[in-house]
Amino acid sequence: MTTIRGARARARMEVTAAIKDEARRQLAAEGAAKLSLRAVARELGMVSSALYRYFPSRDDLLTALIVDAYDAVGAAAESALTAAPGAPESGAPAPGPAVAPALSAPAALHSARWIALCQAVRAWALAHPHEYALIYGSPVPGYSAPSDTIGPAARVGGALIAIARDAHRTGGLALPPLAEELRPEAHRLTALLAPDLPPAVVVALTAAWSQLFGLISFELFGQFNKVVEERDAFFTQAVTRLSYEVGLGAHPSADPLSRGAARR
């Protein structure tokens, strides 16, 4: 009986994967707004009633695709974070305040991890433009994302926060400026996103998170066409500046080019 149940589970997984693959093909060809369960069933040689046993509605199928996309880009970010130079050893306890100075990594390592993570997110987006558009493009008419998408959607942001948290724990995080009128909102965001970080850092992280996807969206959706030609170098420069804004690495004013521009 266990063998039969296992075979059924594997068969269901295979059919589910086939449905998703065909749905992604339709996303690329027609866009999310035109995704149709009947069309998916037809292409797979299934009757609609059989497909409904896997996904009761178009919205259920969309949610599954959205969760998969968020998980995929989140996994890319987390893998880059783990592989980057200076990443904390897996399972190692976070250093306490008393020992942080002795264990402090060079500030450049925190910035390097940030850049590596951002580059991994961009690389995933360029390799999966239609899935990126599904989660960061125009809303799908008539679709409202359920709470199931919240956790997967937070993975990239969580990885960015992890870099700032590591830098803060080891004394390698500078405090960005914070406007006085923004302090109440800063404390609200801090309580929501990262209670262990200074409010000024959380505000800067929130801005950097949005700017990261703004850069990628401009590139993918054509706003950089006939404007930015050296895309790789431009992106690296931009996300390096974002790392400065959240307090990682050297401050922009320490950049010789910045100092020269200031003198001019």
Short mmCIF file of C-alpha atoms in Angstrom, two decimals:
data_model
loop_
_atom_site.label_atom_id
_atom_site.label_comp_id
_atom_site.label_asym_id
_atom_site.label_seq_id
_atom_site.Cartn_x
_atom_site.Cartn_y
_atom_site.Cartn_z
CA MET A 1 0.00 0.00 0.00
CA THR A 2 2.85 2.37 0.83
CA THR A 3 4.37 1.70 -2.61
CA ILE A 4 1.07 2.52 -4.32
CA ARG A 5 0.69 5.76 -2.35
CA GLY A 6 4.27 6.69 -3.24
CA ALA A 7 3.64 6.03 -6.93
CA ARG A 8 0.48 8.14 -6.84
CA ALA A 9 2.31 10.98 -5.12
CA ARG A 10 5.08 10.89 -7.74
CA ALA A 11 2.54 10.83 -10.55
CA ARG A 12 0.71 13.80 -9.06
CA MET A 13 3.99 15.71 -8.75
CA GLU A 14 4.84 14.97 -12.36
CA VAL A 15 1.44 16.13 -13.63
CA THR A 16 1.59 19.24 -11.44
CA ALA A 17 5.04 20.06 -12.84
CA ALA A 18 3.78 19.56 -16.41
CA ILE A 19 0.83 21.88 -15.78
CA LYS A 20 3.13 24.57 -14.39
CA ASP A 21 5.58 24.21 -17.27
CA GLU A 22 2.80 24.64 -19.83
CA ALA A 23 1.40 27.59 -17.87
CA ARG A 24 4.84 29.24 -17.93
CA ARG A 25 5.01 28.69 -21.68
CA GLN A 26 1.67 30.45 -22.01
CA LEU A 27 2.88 33.28 -19.78
CA ALA A 28 5.78 33.83 -22.16
CA ALA A 29 3.54 33.69 -25.23
CA GLU A 30 0.38 35.46 -24.05
CA GLY A 31 1.03 37.10 -20.68
CA ALA A 32 -0.48 36.35 -17.28
CA ALA A 33 -3.79 38.07 -18.02
CA LYS A 34 -4.57 35.51 -20.76
CA LEU A 35 -3.60 32.42 -18.79
CA SER A 36 -6.37 29.86 -19.20
CA LEU A 37 -6.84 26.51 -17.48
CA ARG A 38 -8.73 25.21 -20.50
CA ALA A 39 -5.87 26.15 -22.81
CA VAL A 40 -3.35 24.49 -20.50
CA ALA A 41 -5.48 21.33 -20.36
CA ARG A 42 -5.85 21.32 -24.14
CA GLU A 43 -2.11 21.59 -24.74
CA LEU A 44 -1.45 18.76 -22.29
CA GLY A 45 -4.13 16.53 -23.78
CA MET A 46 -6.17 16.62 -20.57
CA VAL A 47 -9.84 17.28 -20.05
CA SER A 48 -10.52 20.44 -18.05
CA SER A 49 -12.18 18.52 -15.24
CA ALA A 50 -8.99 16.51 -14.68
CA LEU A 51 -6.85 19.66 -14.48
CA TYR A 52 -9.22 21.20 -11.94
CA ARG A 53 -8.28 18.41 -9.53
CA TYR A 54 -4.80 19.91 -9.44
CA PHE A 55 -5.67 23.61 -9.63
CA PRO A 56 -9.32 24.45 -8.91
CA SER A 57 -9.06 27.86 -10.59
CA ARG A 58 -6.83 30.07 -12.70
CA ASP A 59 -5.97 32.03 -9.57
CA ASP A 60 -4.75 28.89 -7.81
CA LEU A 61 -2.45 28.16 -10.73
CA LEU A 62 -1.24 31.77 -10.81
CA THR A 63 -0.51 31.64 -7.09
CA ALA A 64 1.54 28.47 -7.54
CA LEU A 65 3.55 30.12 -10.33
CA ILE A 66 4.06 33.27 -8.27
CA VAL A 67 5.23 31.32 -5.23
CA ASP A 68 7.62 29.30 -7.41
CA ALA A 69 9.05 32.49 -8.93
CA TYR A 70 9.52 34.19 -5.56
CA ASP A 71 11.13 31.05 -4.18
CA ALA A 72 13.45 30.78 -7.18
CA VAL A 73 14.73 34.35 -7.00
CA GLY A 74 14.91 34.07 -3.22
CA ALA A 75 16.98 30.90 -3.50
CA ALA A 76 19.31 32.63 -5.96
CA ALA A 77 19.81 35.49 -3.51
CA GLU A 78 20.37 33.21 -0.54
CA SER A 79 22.83 31.02 -2.46
CA ALA A 80 24.85 34.07 -3.44
CA LEU A 81 24.81 35.26 0.15
CA THR A 82 26.15 31.93 1.37
CA ALA A 83 28.81 31.63 -1.32
CA ALA A 84 30.14 35.19 -1.15
CA PRO A 85 33.50 35.86 0.58
CA GLY A 86 33.08 36.73 4.23
CA ALA A 87 29.84 34.81 4.73
CA PRO A 88 29.42 33.61 8.31
CA GLU A 89 30.03 29.91 8.78
CA SER A 90 26.84 27.85 8.79
CA GLY A 91 25.64 27.21 12.32
CA ALA A 92 28.19 29.56 13.89
CA PRO A 93 26.71 31.63 16.73
CA ALA A 94 26.42 35.36 16.21
CA PRO A 95 29.15 37.19 18.10
CA GLY A 96 27.97 39.22 21.08
CA PRO A 97 28.81 42.90 21.56
CA ALA A 98 31.81 42.14 23.76
CA VAL A 99 33.59 40.04 21.12
CA ALA A 100 32.34 41.77 17.97
CA PRO A 101 35.42 43.99 17.41
CA ALA A 102 37.77 41.00 17.45
CA LEU A 103 35.60 39.14 14.92
CA SER A 104 34.77 42.08 12.71
CA ALA A 105 35.07 41.39 8.99
CA PRO A 106 36.50 44.13 6.75
CA ALA A 107 33.79 46.53 5.69
CA ALA A 108 34.54 45.73 2.06
CA LEU A 109 33.43 42.12 2.61
CA HIS A 110 29.94 43.18 3.65
CA SER A 111 29.68 45.36 0.57
CA ALA A 112 30.99 42.48 -1.60
CA ARG A 113 28.30 40.16 -0.25
CA TRP A 114 25.67 42.80 -1.00
CA ILE A 115 26.90 43.21 -4.57
CA ALA A 116 27.05 39.44 -5.12
CA LEU A 117 23.47 39.04 -3.89
CA CYS A 118 22.18 41.84 -6.12
CA GLN A 119 24.00 40.42 -9.13
CA ALA A 120 22.46 37.00 -8.48
CA VAL A 121 18.96 38.51 -8.39
CA ARG A 122 19.60 40.34 -11.67
CA ALA A 123 21.03 37.20 -13.28
CA TRP A 124 17.93 35.23 -12.32
CA ALA A 125 15.67 37.97 -13.70
CA LEU A 126 17.52 38.12 -17.01
CA ALA A 127 17.30 34.34 -17.32
CA HIS A 128 13.59 34.24 -16.38
CA PRO A 129 12.08 37.49 -17.70
CA HIS A 130 8.49 36.26 -17.88
CA GLU A 131 8.52 34.89 -14.35
CA TYR A 132 10.11 38.14 -13.17
CA ALA A 133 7.37 40.09 -14.93
CA LEU A 134 4.77 37.92 -13.20
CA ILE A 135 5.97 38.97 -9.73
CA TYR A 136 7.38 42.44 -10.35
CA GLY A 137 5.51 43.61 -13.44
CA SER A 138 1.98 44.88 -13.94
CA PRO A 139 -0.72 43.39 -11.67
CA VAL A 140 -2.84 40.67 -13.25
CA PRO A 141 -6.41 41.99 -13.72
CA GLY A 142 -8.85 40.33 -11.35
CA TYR A 143 -6.16 38.54 -9.34
CA SER A 144 -5.47 39.22 -5.66
CA ALA A 145 -2.44 37.49 -4.19
CA PRO A 146 -3.21 35.42 -1.09
CA SER A 147 -1.14 35.31 2.09
CA ASP A 148 0.65 32.21 0.75
CA THR A 149 2.84 34.53 -1.32
CA ILE A 150 4.06 36.71 1.57
CA GLY A 151 6.80 34.43 2.89
CA PRO A 152 8.32 33.64 -0.51
CA ALA A 153 8.11 37.31 -1.53
CA ALA A 154 10.14 38.31 1.53
CA ARG A 155 13.14 36.07 0.82
CA VAL A 156 15.22 38.58 -1.15
CA GLY A 157 14.49 41.33 1.35
CA GLY A 158 15.36 38.95 4.17
CA ALA A 159 18.70 38.17 2.55
CA LEU A 160 19.50 41.89 2.25
CA ILE A 161 18.57 42.36 5.90
CA ALA A 162 20.84 39.45 6.83
CA ILE A 163 23.85 41.26 5.37
CA ALA A 164 23.08 44.40 7.36
CA ARG A 165 22.47 42.29 10.47
CA ASP A 166 25.85 40.54 10.13
CA ALA A 167 27.59 43.89 9.68
CA HIS A 168 25.76 45.37 12.67
CA ARG A 169 26.66 42.43 14.92
CA THR A 170 30.34 42.74 14.04
CA GLY A 171 30.52 46.51 14.34
CA GLY A 172 30.82 47.07 10.59
CA LEU A 173 27.63 49.03 9.93
CA ALA A 174 27.54 52.81 9.71
CA LEU A 175 24.31 54.65 10.53
CA PRO A 176 22.75 56.40 7.52
CA PRO A 177 21.10 59.80 8.04
CA LEU A 178 17.42 59.80 9.00
CA ALA A 179 15.08 62.78 8.60
CA GLU A 180 13.38 63.75 11.82
CA GLU A 181 9.91 63.70 10.27
CA LEU A 182 10.45 60.09 9.17
CA ARG A 183 11.30 58.74 12.64
CA PRO A 184 7.79 57.47 13.50
CA GLU A 185 7.61 55.58 10.19
CA ALA A 186 11.17 54.34 10.71
CA HIS A 187 10.26 52.83 14.07
CA ARG A 188 7.14 51.22 12.58
CA LEU A 189 9.17 49.67 9.75
CA THR A 190 11.82 48.50 12.21
CA ALA A 191 9.26 46.73 14.39
CA LEU A 192 7.81 45.09 11.28
CA LEU A 193 10.98 44.08 9.43
CA ALA A 194 14.07 43.96 11.65
CA PRO A 195 13.68 44.92 15.32
CA ASP A 196 17.37 44.23 15.97
CA LEU A 197 18.59 46.90 13.52
CA PRO A 198 18.71 50.68 13.94
CA PRO A 199 15.66 52.42 12.42
CA ALA A 200 17.84 54.51 10.08
CA VAL A 201 19.29 51.32 8.60
CA VAL A 202 15.87 49.73 8.12
CA VAL A 203 14.64 52.78 6.22
CA ALA A 204 17.74 52.70 4.02
CA LEU A 205 17.29 48.94 3.43
CA THR A 206 13.67 49.43 2.41
CA ALA A 207 14.69 52.11 -0.09
CA ALA A 208 17.56 49.99 -1.42
CA TRP A 209 15.29 46.95 -1.83
CA SER A 210 12.90 48.97 -3.98
CA GLN A 211 15.73 50.55 -5.98
CA LEU A 212 17.30 47.16 -6.68
CA PHE A 213 14.13 45.96 -8.38
CA GLY A 214 13.69 49.31 -10.05
CA LEU A 215 17.09 48.92 -11.70
CA ILE A 216 16.27 45.41 -12.85
CA SER A 217 12.81 46.37 -14.08
CA PHE A 218 14.16 49.31 -16.09
CA GLU A 219 16.60 46.95 -17.80
CA LEU A 220 14.12 44.14 -18.45
CA PHE A 221 11.20 46.29 -19.53
CA GLY A 222 13.17 48.45 -21.95
CA GLN A 223 13.57 51.77 -20.17
CA PHE A 224 17.35 51.56 -20.51
CA ASN A 225 17.20 50.92 -24.27
CA LYS A 226 19.31 53.49 -26.17
CA VAL A 227 20.31 54.97 -22.81
CA VAL A 228 22.53 52.58 -20.84
CA GLU A 229 24.85 50.42 -22.94
CA GLU A 230 27.30 48.99 -20.39
CA ARG A 231 24.60 47.26 -18.37
CA ASP A 232 26.80 45.03 -16.20
CA ALA A 233 29.12 47.82 -15.08
CA PHE A 234 26.22 50.23 -14.61
CA PHE A 235 24.35 47.78 -12.40
CA THR A 236 27.39 46.98 -10.28
CA GLN A 237 28.10 50.67 -9.78
CA ALA A 238 24.49 51.35 -8.82
CA VAL A 239 24.16 48.53 -6.28
CA THR A 240 27.56 49.40 -4.82
CA ARG A 241 26.22 52.86 -4.10
CA LEU A 242 23.16 51.27 -2.53
CA SER A 243 25.43 49.32 -0.19
CA TYR A 244 26.94 52.62 0.94
CA GLU A 245 23.48 54.04 1.53
CA VAL A 246 22.60 51.27 3.99
CA GLY A 247 25.90 51.70 5.85
CA LEU A 248 28.00 48.91 4.31
CA GLY A 249 31.53 49.40 3.07
CA ALA A 250 33.24 52.74 2.65
CA HIS A 251 31.10 55.84 2.59
CA PRO A 252 30.70 57.44 -0.87
CA SER A 253 32.58 60.51 0.33
CA ALA A 254 35.64 58.25 0.76
CA ASP A 255 35.59 57.47 -2.97
CA PRO A 256 38.38 59.46 -4.69
CA LEU A 257 36.08 60.16 -7.63
CA SER A 258 33.47 61.58 -5.27
CA ARG A 259 36.04 63.75 -3.54
CA GLY A 260 37.28 65.04 -6.87
CA ALA A 261 33.74 65.85 -7.97
CA ALA A 262 33.12 67.66 -4.69
CA ARG A 263 36.22 69.83 -5.18
CA ARG A 264 35.03 70.75 -8.65
#
